């Protein structure tokens, strides 16, 4: 290969490289030591890069949309008919669930302040740690704020909004990320703990006492005690239980991993829910396992 | 023509990276196409250009792939760029094996540094995809690009 050689002494090269590396270390330390999760560099890079990415993504979506809608119209009537049928079923299910919740006086303890759900498209997934974070095409211009919760289009919890939030895009930290955690219940026996991820497709309960039996297949839902995620949203199912000294280690497979991350829903309230000082544990939890669609998506007008 | 071809290849790599970052879950292909740009510039250009490119690519990678910790990939890519710039003058890049090894080993080393930072700071575990699978795939792709006859002619390689 043809290469260019410059007349720079090795000492000078090393000094320059060390200086650049030192600058990078300062950048890292602003994030770690100063707990500054919104650096100037991040904002600048995000502001420059995300419009290109969103533009490209929208172009690809537009082309595929045209293909889907104009070239693949075959069987569209049948699909429309099926959707109509599903819609009617959902309305009926919605009615039944509302009735069930009212019967349990469940809404008195949780006062939702819902305004709207923002639909967002995923524009980028962390290539190195795909189960750590994703970027969505909604940013501060869409009033996205830190700690807003994110669901997938099936209503399963996906994660929450974290910095950087730029004008055009924002980052979603997935519940499978090893940073952070989520307050959760085992639905069957109301056993509560902190569910944490480890950048794999399994999340784990830590420090869960072993006096109550947990079985594989049990449903796991949010508890609301972390004051970020609203309670009773489905998270996943228990896939493994290991007994340890005094505690038990419980592995949970999140539901959102069963679908590809394309479209997400951000709950846009400043305060998605208000919960009493001591989160109530109802005697009978609504069995979301029967119908995994969370009620917060359904009774939007209450 | 050479310049236009280079820009075209770089653009394709950038677009490819955008597509990969969007569809990585479905495609299950872990490639770092931006790193190929860094390798090319490190081998073909001088010290300052290498450092600048490494810093820029590092910052962009940081924004998308380092769990909200800017500077991690900036650091690791600068080291990789410097090593590539120094080593490429000393090895026979006409041999395809060395081209592959240069890309794969340097990317693995660079990713290992980044992973080490993420391990100590964020508690991220060591990721085999990042340390082995991605470097090998990226190395193979780099080898395919470099050894194709047109690219060989227009990219000024050999």
Coordinates of C-alpha atoms in Angstrom, one line a residue:
Chain A
X1 CA 0.0 0.0 0.0
X2 CA 1.1 3.5 -0.6
X3 CA 1.5 5.3 2.7
X4 CA 2.2 8.9 3.7
X5 CA 5.0 9.4 6.1
X6 CA 5.3 12.7 7.9
X7 CA 8.4 14.2 9.5
X8 CA 7.1 14.2 13.0
X9 CA 9.4 13.0 15.8
X10 CA 8.2 10.0 17.8
X11 CA 8.3 12.0 21.0
X12 CA 6.1 14.7 19.5
X13 CA 3.7 12.1 18.3
X14 CA 3.5 10.4 21.7
X15 CA 2.9 13.8 23.4
X16 CA 0.1 14.6 21.0
X17 CA -1.5 11.2 21.4
X18 CA -1.3 11.3 25.2
X19 CA -2.9 14.8 25.1
X20 CA -5.8 13.5 23.0
X21 CA -6.2 10.5 25.2
X22 CA -6.1 12.7 28.3
X23 CA -8.9 14.9 26.8
X24 CA -10.9 11.8 26.3
X25 CA -10.3 10.7 29.9
X26 CA -11.5 14.1 31.0
X27 CA -14.6 13.6 28.9
X28 CA -15.2 10.2 30.6
X29 CA -14.6 11.7 34.0
X30 CA -17.3 14.4 33.5
X31 CA -19.8 11.6 33.0
X32 CA -18.5 9.5 36.0
X33 CA -17.1 11.8 38.6
X34 CA -19.2 14.9 38.0
X35 CA -22.3 12.8 37.2
X36 CA -22.8 15.1 34.3
X37 CA -25.0 13.0 32.0
X38 CA -25.4 15.8 29.4
X39 CA -22.1 16.9 28.2
X40 CA -21.6 19.5 25.5
X41 CA -20.0 17.0 23.3
X42 CA -22.9 14.7 23.5
X43 CA -25.3 17.5 22.6
X44 CA -23.2 18.6 19.7
X45 CA -22.7 15.1 18.3
X46 CA -26.3 14.3 18.8
X47 CA -27.4 17.5 17.2
X48 CA -25.2 16.8 14.1
X49 CA -25.7 13.1 13.7
X50 CA -29.3 12.4 14.6
X51 CA -31.0 14.5 11.8
X52 CA -29.1 12.5 9.2
X53 CA -30.1 9.3 10.9
X54 CA -33.7 10.3 11.2
X55 CA -33.8 11.5 7.6
X56 CA -32.3 8.3 6.3
X57 CA -34.6 6.2 8.5
X58 CA -37.7 8.2 7.3
X59 CA -36.7 7.7 3.7
X60 CA -36.3 3.9 4.1
X61 CA -39.7 3.8 6.0
X62 CA -41.3 5.9 3.3
X63 CA -40.1 3.6 0.5
X64 CA -41.1 0.4 2.4
X65 CA -44.5 2.1 3.3
X66 CA -45.1 2.7 -0.4
X67 CA -44.3 -0.9 -1.3
X68 CA -46.5 -2.2 1.4
X69 CA -49.4 0.0 0.6
X70 CA -49.4 0.1 -3.2
X71 CA -47.7 -3.1 -4.3
X72 CA -48.8 -5.6 -1.7
X73 CA -52.5 -4.8 -1.5
X74 CA -53.3 -8.5 -2.0
X75 CA -55.5 -9.9 0.8
X76 CA -55.9 -6.4 2.3
X77 CA -59.7 -6.8 2.6
X78 CA -59.2 -10.0 4.6
X79 CA -56.7 -8.3 6.8
X80 CA -59.0 -5.4 7.3
X81 CA -61.8 -7.7 8.3
X82 CA -59.5 -9.5 10.8
X83 CA -58.5 -6.2 12.3
X84 CA -62.1 -5.1 12.7
X85 CA -62.8 -8.4 14.4
X86 CA -59.9 -7.9 16.8
X87 CA -60.9 -4.3 17.4
X88 CA -64.4 -5.4 18.5
X89 CA -62.9 -8.1 20.7
X90 CA -60.6 -5.5 22.3
X91 CA -63.4 -3.1 23.0
X92 CA -65.2 -6.0 24.8
X93 CA -62.1 -6.9 26.7
X94 CA -61.6 -3.3 27.7
X95 CA -65.1 -3.2 29.1
X96 CA -64.5 -6.3 31.1
X97 CA -61.2 -5.1 32.5
X98 CA -62.6 -1.7 33.5
X99 CA -65.4 -3.5 35.3
X100 CA -63.0 -5.8 37.0
X101 CA -60.8 -2.9 38.2
X102 CA -63.8 -1.0 39.4
X103 CA -65.1 -4.0 41.3
X104 CA -61.8 -4.2 43.2
X105 CA -61.8 -0.4 44.0
X106 CA -58.4 -0.4 42.4
X107 CA -58.5 2.9 40.8
X108 CA -58.9 4.8 44.0
X109 CA -55.4 4.1 45.0
X110 CA -53.9 4.9 41.6
X111 CA -54.8 8.2 40.0
X112 CA -53.5 8.4 36.5
X113 CA -52.8 11.7 35.0
X114 CA -52.6 10.6 31.4
X115 CA -52.5 13.2 28.7
X116 CA -51.2 11.3 25.6
X117 CA -49.0 8.6 24.3
X118 CA -46.2 9.6 21.9
X119 CA -45.5 7.1 19.2
X120 CA -41.8 6.9 18.4
X121 CA -39.7 4.9 16.0
X122 CA -36.5 3.3 16.9
X123 CA -33.7 4.9 14.8
X124 CA -30.7 3.2 16.3
X125 CA -29.8 0.3 18.6
X126 CA -26.5 0.0 20.5
X127 CA -24.5 -2.3 18.2
X128 CA -22.1 -3.4 20.9
X129 CA -24.7 -3.9 23.6
X130 CA -28.1 -4.3 21.8
X131 CA -30.0 -4.9 25.0
X132 CA -28.6 -1.8 26.7
X133 CA -30.2 1.2 25.0
X134 CA -31.9 2.4 21.8
X135 CA -32.4 5.8 20.3
X136 CA -35.9 7.0 19.2
X137 CA -36.8 9.7 16.8
X138 CA -38.6 11.9 19.3
X139 CA -36.7 14.5 21.3
X140 CA -37.1 17.7 23.2
X141 CA -39.2 19.2 20.3
X142 CA -41.8 16.5 21.1
X143 CA -41.6 17.4 24.9
X144 CA -39.7 14.2 25.7
X145 CA -38.3 14.4 29.2
X146 CA -36.0 12.3 31.3
X147 CA -37.5 9.4 33.2
X148 CA -40.6 9.1 30.9
X149 CA -41.5 5.5 30.6
X150 CA -41.5 3.6 27.3
X151 CA -43.7 0.7 26.2
X152 CA -43.7 -1.3 23.1
X153 CA -46.8 -1.5 20.8
X154 CA -48.0 -4.5 22.8
X155 CA -48.0 -2.5 26.0
X156 CA -45.0 -4.3 27.6
X157 CA -42.5 -2.2 29.4
X158 CA -39.4 -1.5 27.5
X159 CA -37.5 1.1 29.5
X160 CA -37.3 4.7 30.3
X161 CA -35.9 7.9 28.7
X162 CA -32.4 8.9 29.8
X163 CA -30.0 11.5 28.6
X164 CA -28.9 12.5 26.0
X165 CA -32.2 14.1 24.9
X166 CA -31.5 16.2 21.8
X167 CA -33.9 18.3 19.8
X168 CA -34.6 15.4 17.4
X169 CA -33.9 12.2 19.3
X170 CA -33.5 10.7 22.7
X171 CA -32.1 7.6 24.3
X172 CA -34.2 4.8 25.9
X173 CA -32.4 2.7 28.5
X174 CA -33.9 -0.7 28.3
X175 CA -34.9 -2.7 31.4
X176 CA -32.4 -5.3 30.3
X177 CA -29.5 -2.8 30.7
X178 CA -27.1 -3.5 33.6
X179 CA -27.4 0.1 34.7
X180 CA -30.4 0.9 36.9
X181 CA -33.3 -1.3 37.9
X182 CA -37.1 -1.5 38.2
X183 CA -39.3 -2.2 41.1
X184 CA -41.3 -5.3 40.4
X185 CA -43.7 -7.9 41.9
X186 CA -44.1 -11.6 41.3
X187 CA -47.8 -11.4 40.5
X188 CA -48.9 -14.7 42.0
X189 CA -47.6 -14.0 45.6
X190 CA -46.9 -10.3 45.6
X191 CA -43.3 -10.9 46.3
X192 CA -41.5 -7.6 45.6
X193 CA -37.9 -6.8 44.7
X194 CA -35.6 -4.9 42.4
X195 CA -35.3 -6.3 38.9
X196 CA -32.0 -5.6 37.2
X197 CA -30.7 -6.4 33.8
X198 CA -27.3 -7.5 32.7
X199 CA -27.3 -6.6 29.0
X200 CA -28.6 -10.1 28.1
X201 CA -32.2 -11.3 27.4
X202 CA -32.6 -12.2 31.1
X203 CA -33.3 -9.9 34.0
X204 CA -32.7 -11.0 37.6
X205 CA -34.4 -10.3 40.9
X206 CA -31.8 -9.5 43.6
X207 CA -32.1 -10.0 47.3
X208 CA -35.5 -11.7 47.2
X209 CA -36.1 -13.6 50.4
X210 CA -36.7 -17.4 50.0
X211 CA -39.7 -17.8 52.4
X212 CA -42.2 -17.7 49.5
X213 CA -42.2 -20.1 46.6
X214 CA -41.8 -18.8 43.2
X215 CA -42.5 -21.1 40.2
X216 CA -41.2 -20.9 36.7
X217 CA -43.8 -19.3 34.5
X218 CA -45.0 -16.8 37.1
X219 CA -45.9 -13.4 35.7
X220 CA -43.8 -10.4 36.8
X221 CA -45.3 -6.9 36.8
X222 CA -44.1 -3.4 37.9
X223 CA -44.7 -2.5 41.5
X224 CA -44.5 1.3 41.2
X225 CA -42.3 1.6 44.3
X226 CA -39.4 3.0 42.3
X227 CA -41.7 6.0 41.6
X228 CA -40.7 6.0 37.9
X229 CA -42.6 3.1 36.4
X230 CA -46.3 2.9 37.0
X231 CA -47.5 -0.2 38.8
X232 CA -49.1 -3.3 37.2
X233 CA -47.5 -3.1 33.8
X234 CA -46.4 -6.5 32.6
X235 CA -42.6 -7.0 32.5
X236 CA -42.1 -10.7 31.8
X237 CA -42.2 -14.2 33.1
X238 CA -40.0 -16.2 35.5
X239 CA -37.8 -18.6 33.6
X240 CA -35.5 -19.8 36.3
X241 CA -35.4 -20.0 40.1
X242 CA -32.3 -20.8 42.1
X243 CA -32.3 -21.1 45.9
X244 CA -29.4 -19.5 47.7
X245 CA -28.6 -18.9 51.3
X246 CA -31.6 -16.9 52.7
X247 CA -32.4 -15.5 49.3
X248 CA -33.4 -16.8 45.9
X249 CA -32.2 -15.7 42.5
X250 CA -35.0 -15.4 40.0
X251 CA -34.4 -14.9 36.3
X252 CA -37.1 -13.2 34.3
X253 CA -37.5 -13.0 30.5
X254 CA -39.0 -9.7 29.5
X255 CA -41.9 -9.7 27.2
X256 CA -40.6 -6.9 25.0
X257 CA -37.9 -9.2 23.7
X258 CA -40.4 -11.3 21.9
X259 CA -41.1 -8.5 19.4
X260 CA -38.6 -6.5 17.4
X261 CA -38.0 -3.0 18.6
X262 CA -39.5 -0.9 15.9
X263 CA -42.3 1.3 17.3
X264 CA -42.4 2.4 20.9
X265 CA -44.8 4.4 23.0
X266 CA -43.6 7.1 25.3
X267 CA -46.0 8.1 28.1
X268 CA -45.7 11.8 27.8
X269 CA -47.0 13.0 31.2
X270 CA -44.7 15.0 33.5
X271 CA -46.0 12.7 36.1
X272 CA -47.3 9.5 34.6
X273 CA -49.0 8.4 37.7
X274 CA -49.6 9.5 41.3
X275 CA -49.4 6.9 43.9
X276 CA -50.2 7.1 47.6
X277 CA -47.3 7.5 50.0
X278 CA -47.3 3.8 50.8
X279 CA -48.0 1.9 47.6
X280 CA -51.0 -0.3 48.3
X281 CA -50.7 -4.0 47.7
X282 CA -54.3 -5.1 46.8
X283 CA -55.4 -8.4 48.1
X284 CA -56.2 -9.4 44.6
X285 CA -54.0 -8.1 41.9
X286 CA -55.7 -7.8 38.5
X287 CA -54.6 -10.9 36.7
X288 CA -52.9 -9.3 33.8
X289 CA -51.5 -12.7 32.8
X290 CA -55.0 -13.6 31.6
X291 CA -54.8 -10.7 29.2
X292 CA -51.4 -9.1 28.9
X293 CA -52.7 -5.8 27.6
X294 CA -52.2 -3.3 30.4
X295 CA -55.1 -1.4 31.6
X296 CA -53.3 2.0 31.5
X297 CA -53.5 1.8 27.8
X298 CA -57.1 1.0 27.7
X299 CA -59.0 3.2 30.1
X300 CA -57.5 6.4 28.8
X301 CA -60.4 8.5 29.8
X302 CA -60.7 7.7 33.5
Chain B
X1 CA -12.2 9.4 -10.1
X2 CA -10.2 7.9 -7.2
X3 CA -11.4 10.6 -4.9
X4 CA -15.0 10.2 -6.0
X5 CA -14.8 6.4 -5.5
X6 CA -13.3 6.8 -2.0
X7 CA -16.1 9.2 -1.1
X8 CA -18.7 6.8 -2.5
X9 CA -17.2 3.9 -0.5
X10 CA -17.1 6.0 2.7
X11 CA -20.7 7.1 2.1
X12 CA -21.8 3.5 1.6
X13 CA -20.0 2.5 4.8
X14 CA -21.7 5.3 6.8
X15 CA -25.2 4.4 5.3
X16 CA -24.4 0.7 6.0
X17 CA -23.6 1.5 9.6
X18 CA -26.9 3.5 10.0
X19 CA -28.9 0.5 8.5
X20 CA -27.0 -1.9 10.8
X21 CA -27.7 0.2 13.9
X22 CA -31.4 0.2 13.1
X23 CA -31.7 -3.5 12.2
X24 CA -29.1 -5.1 14.4
X25 CA -31.8 -7.0 16.3
X26 CA -33.2 -8.6 13.2
X27 CA -30.0 -9.0 11.1
X28 CA -27.8 -10.2 14.1
X29 CA -24.8 -8.9 12.3
X30 CA -22.3 -7.0 14.4
X31 CA -20.1 -4.9 12.1
X32 CA -18.2 -1.7 12.7
X33 CA -18.2 -0.1 9.3
X34 CA -16.9 3.2 10.6
X35 CA -13.8 1.4 11.8
X36 CA -13.0 0.5 8.2
X37 CA -12.9 4.2 7.4
X38 CA -10.5 4.7 10.3
X39 CA -8.3 1.8 9.1
X40 CA -8.1 3.2 5.6
X41 CA -7.3 6.7 6.7
X42 CA -4.8 5.5 9.3
X43 CA -3.0 3.4 6.7
X44 CA -3.2 5.9 3.8
X45 CA -2.9 9.2 5.6
X46 CA -0.6 11.0 8.0
X47 CA -0.5 11.2 11.7
X48 CA -2.8 14.3 12.2
X49 CA -5.5 13.2 9.8
X50 CA -5.5 9.8 11.6
X51 CA -5.8 11.3 15.0
X52 CA -8.6 13.6 13.9
X53 CA -10.6 10.8 12.1
X54 CA -10.1 8.5 15.1
X55 CA -11.4 11.2 17.5
X56 CA -14.4 11.9 15.3
X57 CA -15.3 8.3 14.8
X58 CA -14.7 7.6 18.5
X59 CA -17.1 10.4 19.5
X60 CA -19.8 9.2 17.1
X61 CA -19.4 5.6 18.3
X62 CA -19.6 7.0 21.9
X63 CA -22.8 8.7 21.2
X64 CA -24.5 5.5 20.0
X65 CA -22.7 2.7 21.7
X66 CA -21.2 3.5 25.1
X67 CA -24.1 3.6 27.5
X68 CA -24.1 7.3 27.9
X69 CA -20.4 7.6 28.6
X70 CA -18.7 10.0 26.2
X71 CA -15.0 9.5 25.7
X72 CA -14.8 5.7 26.1
X73 CA -14.6 4.9 22.4
X74 CA -12.9 8.2 21.7
X75 CA -10.1 6.9 23.9
X76 CA -10.0 3.5 22.4
X77 CA -10.2 4.5 18.8
X78 CA -7.4 7.1 19.2
X79 CA -5.1 4.3 20.5
X80 CA -6.2 2.0 17.6
X81 CA -5.7 4.8 15.0
X82 CA -2.2 5.6 16.4
X83 CA -1.2 1.9 16.4
X84 CA -2.6 1.4 12.9
X85 CA -0.7 4.4 11.7
X86 CA 2.5 3.2 13.2
X87 CA 2.2 -0.5 12.4
X88 CA 0.9 -0.2 8.8
X89 CA 4.3 1.1 7.6
X90 CA 6.1 -1.9 9.0
X91 CA 4.0 -4.8 7.8
X92 CA 3.4 -6.2 4.3
X93 CA -0.1 -5.2 3.5
X94 CA 0.0 -6.9 0.1
X95 CA -0.6 -10.1 2.0
X96 CA -4.3 -10.4 2.5
X97 CA -3.9 -12.3 5.8
X98 CA -2.1 -9.3 7.2
X99 CA -4.8 -6.9 6.1
X100 CA -7.4 -9.1 7.8
X101 CA -5.3 -9.4 10.9
X102 CA -4.6 -5.7 11.1
X103 CA -8.3 -4.9 11.0
X104 CA -9.5 -7.7 13.3
X105 CA -6.7 -7.5 15.9
X106 CA -6.7 -3.7 16.2
X107 CA -10.6 -3.6 16.4
X108 CA -10.6 -6.3 19.0
X109 CA -7.9 -4.5 21.0
X110 CA -9.8 -1.2 20.7
X111 CA -13.1 -2.8 21.7
X112 CA -11.3 -4.5 24.6
X113 CA -10.1 -1.1 26.0
X114 CA -13.7 0.3 25.6
X115 CA -15.2 -2.8 27.2
X116 CA -12.7 -2.5 30.1
X117 CA -13.9 1.1 30.8
X118 CA -17.5 0.0 30.6
X119 CA -16.8 -2.9 32.9
X120 CA -15.2 -0.8 35.6
X121 CA -17.5 2.2 35.3
X122 CA -20.9 0.9 34.3
X123 CA -20.5 -2.8 35.3
X124 CA -21.0 -4.1 31.8
X125 CA -19.8 -7.6 31.4
X126 CA -17.2 -8.6 28.7
X127 CA -19.0 -9.0 25.5
X128 CA -17.7 -11.8 23.2
X129 CA -19.6 -10.3 20.2
X130 CA -17.6 -7.1 20.7
X131 CA -14.3 -8.7 21.3
X132 CA -14.4 -11.5 18.7
X133 CA -17.4 -11.7 16.4
X134 CA -17.4 -8.1 15.4
X135 CA -13.6 -7.8 14.7
X136 CA -13.6 -11.0 12.6
X137 CA -16.7 -10.0 10.6
X138 CA -15.4 -6.4 10.1
X139 CA -11.9 -7.8 9.1
X140 CA -13.5 -10.1 6.6
X141 CA -15.6 -7.3 5.1
X142 CA -12.5 -5.0 5.0
X143 CA -10.6 -7.8 3.2
X144 CA -13.4 -8.3 0.7
X145 CA -13.5 -4.5 -0.1
X146 CA -9.7 -4.2 -0.4
X147 CA -9.2 -7.3 -2.5
X148 CA -11.9 -6.6 -5.0
X149 CA -10.2 -5.5 -8.2
X150 CA -12.0 -2.2 -8.7
X151 CA -11.5 -1.1 -5.1
X152 CA -7.8 -2.1 -5.4
X153 CA -7.5 0.2 -8.4
X154 CA -9.5 3.2 -7.2
X155 CA -8.6 3.1 -3.5
X156 CA -4.9 3.4 -4.3
X157 CA -4.2 0.2 -2.4
X158 CA -1.2 -1.9 -3.6

